[in-house]
Amino acid sequence: MARLEALAEWLGQLASVRSGGKSLETAIVSLDNVPALLRRPVSVLSERLAAGVPARHAYRLFADDLDSRIGDDIAQLFMDHVISRGAGLSDALGAQAALVRRQAAEVEDLDARRADARAETRKVSLFVLAVVAFVLANGAYWAPLANALGQLLLLAMGALFFLLLWWMRKVAAMKPEPRTLLRPKERDAQEVRS
């Protein structure tokens, strides 16, 4: 979420610098106030552009550095501009910044809902553990489970409980969106096949 917000801020800065008439490459290289989370990938991109790496290649490497769907979208916008050199880049950068801000807000909302679900899971788990502690502390409840079959049943129920907790955690884990641009290994494999 913080990275999305940093990307939105950086794109907004690029849009304002670009509206001043600078080329995209010059705007990227000359921009001093880059958000902290992006300093490394943006500085590497700036160094590549300043060193004369072809812009399309530098932008594709930038997407690899960000290693995310949104990074691919930004790099694709930059690469398309290299081909078209259209006048609407400032507007496109502003629109992309607004889109990234919306995505950050959606991630924040989703994270809040996931936190609620985690809190509910903790409450249920604590309740189950309290019931188990009560049963173990009370001999009358414990007596029917004192034989081998009862112990096996308790073990199976405990294993099932922890398996369900593991499954809920796995289901709740956020998976990154698939990238739209090929990763370096995929590009290398495609070149080998060609």
mmCIF file of C-alpha atoms in Angstrom:
data_model
loop_
_atom_site.group_PDB
_atom_site.id
_atom_site.type_symbol
_atom_site.label_atom_id
_atom_site.label_comp_id
_atom_site.label_asym_id
_atom_site.label_seq_id
_atom_site.Cartn_x
_atom_site.Cartn_y
_atom_site.Cartn_z
ATOM 1 C CA MET A 1 0.000 0.000 0.000
ATOM 2 C CA ALA A 2 2.810 2.413 0.870
ATOM 3 C CA ARG A 3 4.556 1.519 -2.379
ATOM 4 C CA LEU A 4 1.392 2.262 -4.372
ATOM 5 C CA GLU A 5 1.067 5.631 -2.664
ATOM 6 C CA ALA A 6 4.731 6.366 -3.428
ATOM 7 C CA LEU A 7 4.204 5.435 -7.091
ATOM 8 C CA ALA A 8 1.155 7.719 -7.288
ATOM 9 C CA GLU A 9 3.127 10.592 -5.775
ATOM 10 C CA TRP A 10 6.049 10.050 -8.174
ATOM 11 C CA LEU A 11 3.754 9.850 -11.215
ATOM 12 C CA GLY A 12 2.058 13.069 -10.114
ATOM 13 C CA GLN A 13 5.448 14.752 -9.842
ATOM 14 C CA LEU A 14 6.405 13.503 -13.305
ATOM 15 C CA ALA A 15 3.105 14.774 -14.724
ATOM 16 C CA SER A 16 3.691 18.265 -13.334
ATOM 17 C CA VAL A 17 7.332 18.383 -14.512
ATOM 18 C CA ARG A 18 6.321 16.993 -17.903
ATOM 19 C CA SER A 19 3.599 19.640 -18.278
ATOM 20 C CA GLY A 20 6.407 22.184 -17.962
ATOM 21 C CA GLY A 21 7.717 20.996 -21.321
ATOM 22 C CA LYS A 22 10.544 18.637 -20.361
ATOM 23 C CA SER A 23 10.895 15.284 -22.105
ATOM 24 C CA LEU A 24 9.998 12.208 -20.071
ATOM 25 C CA GLU A 25 13.615 11.069 -19.875
ATOM 26 C CA THR A 26 14.779 14.515 -18.745
ATOM 27 C CA ALA A 27 11.969 14.699 -16.182
ATOM 28 C CA ILE A 28 12.928 11.305 -14.728
ATOM 29 C CA VAL A 29 16.635 12.148 -14.547
ATOM 30 C CA SER A 30 16.122 15.657 -13.157
ATOM 31 C CA LEU A 31 13.483 14.843 -10.537
ATOM 32 C CA ASP A 32 15.110 15.214 -7.107
ATOM 33 C CA ASN A 33 12.197 14.638 -4.730
ATOM 34 C CA VAL A 34 11.504 10.926 -5.274
ATOM 35 C CA PRO A 35 9.539 9.126 -2.522
ATOM 36 C CA ALA A 36 11.805 7.060 -0.273
ATOM 37 C CA LEU A 37 10.325 3.687 -1.290
ATOM 38 C CA LEU A 38 11.165 4.391 -4.938
ATOM 39 C CA ARG A 39 14.575 6.031 -4.610
ATOM 40 C CA ARG A 40 16.538 2.929 -5.525
ATOM 41 C CA PRO A 41 14.587 1.799 -8.632
ATOM 42 C CA VAL A 42 14.138 5.380 -9.871
ATOM 43 C CA SER A 43 17.811 6.215 -9.334
ATOM 44 C CA VAL A 44 18.801 3.063 -11.244
ATOM 45 C CA LEU A 45 16.408 4.088 -14.038
ATOM 46 C CA SER A 46 17.895 7.613 -14.044
ATOM 47 C CA GLU A 47 21.427 6.196 -14.213
ATOM 48 C CA ARG A 48 20.484 3.947 -17.135
ATOM 49 C CA LEU A 49 18.878 6.810 -19.045
ATOM 50 C CA ALA A 50 21.809 9.144 -18.296
ATOM 51 C CA ALA A 51 24.262 6.444 -19.419
ATOM 52 C CA GLY A 52 22.544 6.219 -22.806
ATOM 53 C CA VAL A 53 20.663 2.946 -22.398
ATOM 54 C CA PRO A 54 17.847 3.013 -24.975
ATOM 55 C CA ALA A 55 14.743 4.339 -23.238
ATOM 56 C CA ARG A 56 12.507 1.342 -24.113
ATOM 57 C CA HIS A 57 15.068 -1.061 -22.664
ATOM 58 C CA ALA A 58 15.589 1.105 -19.556
ATOM 59 C CA TYR A 59 11.835 1.213 -18.953
ATOM 60 C CA ARG A 60 11.505 -2.553 -19.319
ATOM 61 C CA LEU A 61 14.311 -3.011 -16.783
ATOM 62 C CA PHE A 62 12.514 -0.532 -14.525
ATOM 63 C CA ALA A 63 9.426 -2.770 -14.690
ATOM 64 C CA ASP A 64 11.635 -5.717 -13.688
ATOM 65 C CA ASP A 65 12.984 -3.702 -10.746
ATOM 66 C CA LEU A 66 9.444 -2.929 -9.551
ATOM 67 C CA ASP A 67 8.338 -6.530 -10.249
ATOM 68 C CA SER A 68 4.610 -5.787 -10.074
ATOM 69 C CA ARG A 69 1.610 -5.395 -12.330
ATOM 70 C CA ILE A 70 1.422 -1.657 -11.693
ATOM 71 C CA GLY A 71 5.139 -1.346 -12.466
ATOM 72 C CA ASP A 72 4.483 -3.088 -15.788
ATOM 73 C CA ASP A 73 1.614 -0.686 -16.529
ATOM 74 C CA ILE A 74 3.812 2.336 -15.825
ATOM 75 C CA ALA A 75 6.691 0.957 -17.888
ATOM 76 C CA GLN A 76 4.275 0.192 -20.739
ATOM 77 C CA LEU A 77 3.017 3.795 -20.622
ATOM 78 C CA PHE A 78 6.618 5.015 -20.810
ATOM 79 C CA MET A 79 7.494 2.598 -23.636
ATOM 80 C CA ASP A 80 4.415 3.613 -25.622
ATOM 81 C CA HIS A 81 5.473 7.233 -25.252
ATOM 82 C CA VAL A 82 8.917 6.401 -26.670
ATOM 83 C CA ILE A 83 7.177 5.242 -29.854
ATOM 84 C CA SER A 84 4.431 7.867 -30.148
ATOM 85 C CA ARG A 85 6.003 10.913 -28.435
ATOM 86 C CA GLY A 86 2.452 12.244 -28.120
ATOM 87 C CA ALA A 87 1.575 15.467 -26.378
ATOM 88 C CA GLY A 88 -0.850 13.882 -23.919
ATOM 89 C CA LEU A 89 1.749 12.246 -21.663
ATOM 90 C CA SER A 90 1.147 14.658 -18.768
ATOM 91 C CA ASP A 91 -2.551 13.788 -18.801
ATOM 92 C CA ALA A 92 -1.755 10.074 -19.061
ATOM 93 C CA LEU A 93 0.671 10.310 -16.134
ATOM 94 C CA GLY A 94 -1.930 12.170 -14.084
ATOM 95 C CA ALA A 95 -4.564 9.562 -14.937
ATOM 96 C CA GLN A 96 -2.148 6.762 -14.048
ATOM 97 C CA ALA A 97 -1.371 8.480 -10.728
ATOM 98 C CA ALA A 98 -5.112 8.714 -9.968
ATOM 99 C CA LEU A 99 -5.552 5.035 -10.844
ATOM 100 C CA VAL A 100 -2.679 4.030 -8.552
ATOM 101 C CA ARG A 101 -4.153 6.149 -5.731
ATOM 102 C CA ARG A 102 -7.486 4.327 -6.171
ATOM 103 C CA GLN A 103 -5.683 0.992 -6.067
ATOM 104 C CA ALA A 104 -3.915 2.040 -2.860
ATOM 105 C CA ALA A 105 -7.273 2.974 -1.313
ATOM 106 C CA GLU A 106 -8.743 -0.388 -2.370
ATOM 107 C CA VAL A 107 -5.779 -2.244 -0.874
ATOM 108 C CA GLU A 108 -6.177 -0.258 2.347
ATOM 109 C CA ASP A 109 -9.897 -1.141 2.471
ATOM 110 C CA LEU A 110 -9.161 -4.787 1.779
ATOM 111 C CA ASP A 111 -6.470 -4.842 4.438
ATOM 112 C CA ALA A 112 -8.918 -3.386 6.986
ATOM 113 C CA ARG A 113 -11.451 -6.103 6.159
ATOM 114 C CA ARG A 114 -8.750 -8.760 6.444
ATOM 115 C CA ALA A 115 -7.765 -7.356 9.853
ATOM 116 C CA ASP A 116 -11.389 -7.730 10.987
ATOM 117 C CA ALA A 117 -11.430 -11.346 9.783
ATOM 118 C CA ARG A 118 -8.151 -12.039 11.602
ATOM 119 C CA ALA A 119 -9.578 -10.553 14.795
ATOM 120 C CA GLU A 120 -12.672 -12.759 14.523
ATOM 121 C CA THR A 121 -10.495 -15.815 13.918
ATOM 122 C CA ARG A 122 -8.467 -14.989 17.034
ATOM 123 C CA LYS A 123 -11.669 -14.683 19.103
ATOM 124 C CA VAL A 124 -12.957 -18.052 17.864
ATOM 125 C CA SER A 125 -9.569 -19.679 18.490
ATOM 126 C CA LEU A 126 -9.391 -18.301 22.028
ATOM 127 C CA PHE A 127 -12.944 -19.511 22.697
ATOM 128 C CA VAL A 128 -12.074 -23.013 21.464
ATOM 129 C CA LEU A 129 -8.919 -23.077 23.586
ATOM 130 C CA ALA A 130 -10.919 -21.906 26.628
ATOM 131 C CA VAL A 131 -13.443 -24.713 26.089
ATOM 132 C CA VAL A 132 -10.619 -27.252 25.762
ATOM 133 C CA ALA A 133 -8.991 -25.928 28.959
ATOM 134 C CA PHE A 134 -12.333 -26.159 30.770
ATOM 135 C CA VAL A 135 -12.834 -29.771 29.616
ATOM 136 C CA LEU A 136 -9.297 -30.719 30.650
ATOM 137 C CA ALA A 137 -9.721 -29.070 34.060
ATOM 138 C CA ASN A 138 -13.007 -30.859 34.765
ATOM 139 C CA GLY A 139 -12.572 -34.560 35.406
ATOM 140 C CA ALA A 140 -16.244 -35.328 34.674
ATOM 141 C CA TYR A 141 -15.934 -34.025 31.120
ATOM 142 C CA TRP A 142 -12.504 -35.522 30.616
ATOM 143 C CA ALA A 143 -13.326 -39.081 31.795
ATOM 144 C CA PRO A 144 -15.017 -40.320 28.565
ATOM 145 C CA LEU A 145 -11.961 -39.206 26.577
ATOM 146 C CA ALA A 146 -9.392 -40.848 28.879
ATOM 147 C CA ASN A 147 -9.199 -44.098 26.865
ATOM 148 C CA ALA A 148 -7.169 -44.649 23.684
ATOM 149 C CA LEU A 149 -10.093 -43.994 21.339
ATOM 150 C CA GLY A 150 -10.908 -40.736 23.147
ATOM 151 C CA GLN A 151 -7.270 -39.630 22.949
ATOM 152 C CA LEU A 152 -7.214 -40.440 19.232
ATOM 153 C CA LEU A 153 -10.436 -38.444 18.765
ATOM 154 C CA LEU A 154 -8.959 -35.449 20.630
ATOM 155 C CA LEU A 155 -5.789 -35.639 18.554
ATOM 156 C CA ALA A 156 -7.815 -35.740 15.314
ATOM 157 C CA MET A 157 -9.960 -32.788 16.403
ATOM 158 C CA GLY A 158 -6.873 -30.779 17.369
ATOM 159 C CA ALA A 159 -5.195 -31.564 14.063
ATOM 160 C CA LEU A 160 -8.358 -30.582 12.184
ATOM 161 C CA PHE A 161 -8.566 -27.319 14.134
ATOM 162 C CA PHE A 162 -4.981 -26.366 13.268
ATOM 163 C CA LEU A 163 -5.461 -27.502 9.664
ATOM 164 C CA LEU A 164 -8.486 -25.197 9.362
ATOM 165 C CA LEU A 165 -6.510 -22.291 10.836
ATOM 166 C CA TRP A 166 -3.698 -22.933 8.337
ATOM 167 C CA TRP A 167 -6.206 -23.149 5.464
ATOM 168 C CA MET A 168 -7.892 -19.880 6.509
ATOM 169 C CA ARG A 169 -4.512 -18.165 6.599
ATOM 170 C CA LYS A 170 -3.642 -19.507 3.169
ATOM 171 C CA VAL A 171 -6.963 -18.399 1.694
ATOM 172 C CA ALA A 172 -6.629 -14.926 3.221
ATOM 173 C CA ALA A 173 -3.109 -14.362 1.855
ATOM 174 C CA MET A 174 -3.043 -11.731 -0.889
ATOM 175 C CA LYS A 175 -1.564 -12.938 -4.115
ATOM 176 C CA PRO A 176 0.194 -10.379 -6.294
ATOM 177 C CA GLU A 177 -1.490 -9.545 -9.578
ATOM 178 C CA PRO A 178 0.118 -11.304 -12.527
ATOM 179 C CA ARG A 179 2.572 -9.205 -14.463
ATOM 180 C CA THR A 180 1.667 -8.072 -17.960
ATOM 181 C CA LEU A 181 5.237 -7.822 -19.241
ATOM 182 C CA LEU A 182 7.458 -10.865 -19.477
ATOM 183 C CA ARG A 183 9.939 -11.390 -16.655
ATOM 184 C CA PRO A 184 13.654 -11.567 -17.564
ATOM 185 C CA LYS A 185 13.729 -15.399 -17.500
ATOM 186 C CA GLU A 186 10.604 -15.552 -19.656
ATOM 187 C CA ARG A 187 12.140 -13.089 -22.153
ATOM 188 C CA ASP A 188 15.339 -15.142 -22.262
ATOM 189 C CA ALA A 189 13.366 -18.343 -22.874
ATOM 190 C CA GLN A 190 11.378 -16.636 -25.618
ATOM 191 C CA GLU A 191 14.584 -15.418 -27.287
ATOM 192 C CA VAL A 192 16.031 -18.933 -27.170
ATOM 193 C CA ARG A 193 12.911 -20.322 -28.888
ATOM 194 C CA SER A 194 13.043 -17.616 -31.569
#
